[in-house]
CSV table of N, CA, C and O in Angstrom, one decimal:
chain,number,residue,atom,x,y,z
S,1,MET,N,19.5,-19.7,1.5
S,1,MET,CA,18.3,-19.9,2.1
S,1,MET,C,17.9,-21.3,2.2
S,1,MET,O,16.7,-21.7,1.9
S,2,ALA,N,18.7,-22.1,2.6
S,2,ALA,CA,18.4,-23.6,2.8
S,2,ALA,C,17.4,-23.8,3.8
S,2,ALA,O,17.4,-23.1,4.9
S,3,GLY,N,16.5,-24.7,3.5
S,3,GLY,CA,15.4,-25.0,4.4
S,3,GLY,C,14.3,-24.1,4.5
S,3,GLY,O,13.3,-24.3,5.0
S,4,LEU,N,14.3,-23.0,3.5
S,4,LEU,CA,13.2,-22.2,3.4
S,4,LEU,C,12.3,-22.5,2.3
S,4,LEU,O,12.9,-22.6,1.1
S,5,ARG,N,11.1,-22.8,2.5
S,5,ARG,CA,10.2,-23.1,1.5
S,5,ARG,C,9.9,-21.9,0.6
S,5,ARG,O,9.4,-20.8,1.2
S,6,MET,N,10.1,-21.9,-0.6
S,6,MET,CA,10.0,-20.8,-1.6
S,6,MET,C,8.5,-20.8,-2.1
S,6,MET,O,8.4,-21.5,-3.1
S,7,THR,N,7.6,-20.1,-1.5
S,7,THR,CA,6.2,-20.0,-1.9
S,7,THR,C,6.2,-18.8,-3.0
S,7,THR,O,7.2,-18.1,-3.1
S,8,THR,N,5.0,-18.7,-3.7
S,8,THR,CA,4.9,-17.8,-4.5
S,8,THR,C,5.1,-16.3,-4.0
S,8,THR,O,5.8,-15.5,-4.6
S,9,PRO,N,4.4,-16.0,-3.0
S,9,PRO,CA,4.6,-14.6,-2.4
S,9,PRO,C,6.1,-14.4,-2.1
S,9,PRO,O,6.7,-13.2,-2.4
S,10,ARG,N,6.8,-15.4,-1.5
S,10,ARG,CA,8.2,-15.2,-1.3
S,10,ARG,C,9.1,-15.0,-2.4
S,10,ARG,O,10.0,-14.2,-2.6
S,11,LEU,N,8.6,-15.7,-3.6
S,11,LEU,CA,9.5,-15.5,-4.8
S,11,LEU,C,9.1,-14.1,-5.4
S,11,LEU,O,10.1,-13.5,-5.9
S,12,LEU,N,7.9,-13.6,-5.2
S,12,LEU,CA,7.7,-12.4,-5.8
S,12,LEU,C,8.4,-11.3,-5.0
S,12,LEU,O,8.9,-10.2,-5.6
S,13,VAL,N,8.5,-11.3,-3.7
S,13,VAL,CA,9.3,-10.5,-2.9
S,13,VAL,C,10.8,-10.5,-3.2
S,13,VAL,O,11.5,-9.4,-3.4
S,14,LEU,N,11.3,-11.7,-3.4
S,14,LEU,CA,12.7,-11.9,-3.7
S,14,LEU,C,13.1,-11.3,-5.2
S,14,LEU,O,13.9,-10.7,-5.3
S,15,ARG,N,12.0,-11.5,-6.0
S,15,ARG,CA,12.3,-10.9,-7.4
S,15,ARG,C,12.3,-9.4,-7.2
S,15,ARG,O,13.1,-8.6,-7.9
S,16,ALA,N,11.4,-8.8,-6.5
S,16,ALA,CA,11.4,-7.3,-6.3
S,16,ALA,C,12.7,-6.9,-5.8
S,16,ALA,O,13.2,-5.7,-6.0
S,17,LEU,N,13.2,-7.5,-4.8
S,17,LEU,CA,14.5,-7.2,-4.2
S,17,LEU,C,15.6,-7.3,-5.0
S,17,LEU,O,16.6,-6.5,-5.1
S,18,LEU,N,15.6,-8.3,-5.8
S,18,LEU,CA,16.7,-8.6,-6.8
S,18,LEU,C,16.7,-7.6,-8.0
S,18,LEU,O,17.7,-7.5,-8.8
S,19,ASP,N,15.6,-6.9,-8.4
S,19,ASP,CA,15.5,-6.0,-9.6
S,19,ASP,C,16.6,-5.0,-9.3
S,19,ASP,O,17.2,-4.5,-10.4
S,20,ASP,N,16.7,-4.4,-8.1
S,20,ASP,CA,17.7,-3.4,-7.9
S,20,ASP,C,18.3,-3.7,-6.5
S,20,ASP,O,17.8,-3.0,-5.5
S,21,PRO,N,19.3,-4.5,-6.2
S,21,PRO,CA,19.9,-4.8,-5.0
S,21,PRO,C,20.3,-3.8,-4.2
S,21,PRO,O,20.4,-3.7,-3.0
S,22,ALA,N,20.8,-2.6,-4.8
S,22,ALA,CA,21.3,-1.5,-4.1
S,22,ALA,C,20.4,-0.6,-3.6
S,22,ALA,O,20.6,0.4,-2.7
S,23,ARG,N,19.2,-0.6,-4.0
S,23,ARG,CA,18.1,0.3,-3.7
S,23,ARG,C,17.4,0.1,-2.3
S,23,ARG,O,17.2,-1.0,-2.0
S,24,GLU,N,17.5,1.1,-1.6
S,24,GLU,CA,16.8,1.0,-0.2
S,24,GLU,C,15.2,0.8,-0.5
S,24,GLU,O,14.7,1.4,-1.2
S,25,ARG,N,14.7,-0.1,0.3
S,25,ARG,CA,13.3,-0.5,0.2
S,25,ARG,C,12.5,-0.3,1.4
S,25,ARG,O,13.1,-0.5,2.5
S,26,TYR,N,11.3,0.0,1.5
S,26,TYR,CA,10.4,-0.1,2.5
S,26,TYR,C,9.4,-1.1,2.3
S,26,TYR,O,9.1,-1.5,1.1
S,27,GLY,N,8.6,-1.6,3.3
S,27,GLY,CA,7.7,-2.6,3.2
S,27,GLY,C,6.6,-2.2,2.2
S,27,GLY,O,6.2,-3.2,1.3
S,28,LEU,N,6.1,-1.1,2.2
S,28,LEU,CA,5.0,-0.7,1.3
S,28,LEU,C,5.5,-0.7,-0.3
S,28,LEU,O,4.8,-1.1,-1.0
S,29,ASP,N,6.7,-0.3,-0.4
S,29,ASP,CA,7.3,-0.3,-1.7
S,29,ASP,C,7.3,-1.8,-2.2
S,29,ASP,O,7.0,-2.0,-3.4
S,30,LEU,N,7.8,-2.5,-1.4
S,30,LEU,CA,8.0,-4.1,-1.8
S,30,LEU,C,6.5,-4.7,-2.0
S,30,LEU,O,6.5,-5.4,-3.0
S,31,ALA,N,5.7,-4.3,-1.2
S,31,ALA,CA,4.3,-4.9,-1.4
S,31,ALA,C,3.7,-4.5,-2.7
S,31,ALA,O,3.1,-5.2,-3.4
S,32,THR,N,3.9,-3.2,-3.0
S,32,THR,CA,3.2,-2.6,-4.2
S,32,THR,C,4.1,-3.4,-5.5
S,32,THR,O,3.3,-3.8,-6.4
S,33,GLU,N,5.4,-3.2,-5.4
S,33,GLU,CA,6.1,-3.9,-6.5
S,33,GLU,C,5.8,-5.4,-6.7
S,33,GLU,O,5.8,-5.9,-7.8
S,34,ALA,N,5.6,-6.1,-5.7
S,34,ALA,CA,5.5,-7.5,-5.7
S,34,ALA,C,4.0,-7.8,-5.9
S,34,ALA,O,3.6,-9.0,-6.2
S,35,GLY,N,3.1,-6.9,-5.8
S,35,GLY,CA,1.6,-7.1,-6.0
S,35,GLY,C,1.0,-7.8,-4.8
S,35,GLY,O,0.0,-8.6,-4.9
S,36,LEU,N,1.5,-7.6,-3.6
S,36,LEU,CA,1.1,-8.2,-2.4
S,36,LEU,C,0.5,-7.2,-1.4
S,36,LEU,O,0.7,-6.1,-1.5
S,37,GLU,N,-0.3,-7.8,-0.6
S,37,GLU,CA,-0.9,-7.0,0.6
S,37,GLU,C,0.2,-6.5,1.5
S,37,GLU,O,1.2,-7.3,1.8
S,38,PRO,N,0.2,-5.2,2.0
S,38,PRO,CA,1.4,-4.8,2.9
S,38,PRO,C,1.6,-5.8,4.1
S,38,PRO,O,2.8,-6.0,4.5
S,39,GLY,N,0.5,-6.4,4.7
S,39,GLY,CA,0.9,-7.1,5.9
S,39,GLY,C,1.4,-8.4,5.6
S,39,GLY,O,2.0,-9.1,6.6
S,40,THR,N,1.6,-8.8,4.4
S,40,THR,CA,2.3,-10.1,4.1
S,40,THR,C,4.0,-9.9,3.9
S,40,THR,O,4.7,-10.9,4.0
S,41,ILE,N,4.3,-8.8,3.8
S,41,ILE,CA,5.8,-8.4,3.4
S,41,ILE,C,6.7,-8.7,4.6
S,41,ILE,O,7.6,-9.4,4.6
S,42,TYR,N,6.1,-8.3,5.8
S,42,TYR,CA,7.1,-8.4,7.0
S,42,TYR,C,7.3,-9.8,7.4
S,42,TYR,O,8.5,-10.2,7.7
S,43,PRO,N,6.4,-10.6,7.4
S,43,PRO,CA,6.5,-12.0,7.8
S,43,PRO,C,7.5,-12.7,6.9
S,43,PRO,O,8.4,-13.6,7.2
S,44,ILE,N,7.4,-12.2,5.5
S,44,ILE,CA,8.4,-12.9,4.5
S,44,ILE,C,9.8,-12.4,4.7
S,44,ILE,O,10.8,-13.2,4.7
S,45,LEU,N,10.0,-11.2,4.9
S,45,LEU,CA,11.3,-10.6,5.3
S,45,LEU,C,12.0,-11.2,6.7
S,45,LEU,O,13.1,-11.5,6.7
S,46,VAL,N,11.2,-11.5,7.6
S,46,VAL,CA,11.4,-12.1,8.9
S,46,VAL,C,12.0,-13.5,8.5
S,46,VAL,O,13.0,-14.0,9.1
S,47,ALA,N,11.2,-14.3,7.5
S,47,ALA,CA,11.6,-15.6,7.2
S,47,ALA,C,12.9,-15.6,6.5
S,47,ALA,O,13.8,-16.4,6.7
S,48,PHE,N,13.1,-14.5,5.5
S,48,PHE,CA,14.4,-14.4,4.9
S,48,PHE,C,15.6,-14.2,5.9
S,48,PHE,O,16.6,-14.8,5.7
S,49,GLU,N,15.3,-13.3,6.7
S,49,GLU,CA,16.4,-13.0,7.8
S,49,GLU,C,16.7,-14.2,8.6
S,49,GLU,O,17.8,-14.4,8.8
S,50,GLY,N,15.7,-14.9,9.0
S,50,GLY,CA,16.0,-16.2,9.8
S,50,GLY,C,16.6,-17.2,9.1
S,50,GLY,O,17.5,-18.0,9.6
S,51,ALA,N,16.4,-17.2,7.6
S,51,ALA,CA,17.1,-18.3,6.9
S,51,ALA,C,18.6,-17.8,6.6
S,51,ALA,O,19.4,-18.7,6.1
S,52,GLY,N,18.9,-16.6,6.9
S,52,GLY,CA,20.2,-16.1,6.5
S,52,GLY,C,20.4,-15.6,5.1
S,52,GLY,O,21.3,-15.3,4.5
């Protein structure tokens, strides 16, 4: 994820994803687990995807 600024919300989502990498996730699951509003998850995932 070179060049991607790691903000607190992004770190929370990353931590939620890394808790169980094999588990299939949905946006609402990630939002709940990360303690974020559902609308913030998808822009974060798009940024992660764009960064590779």
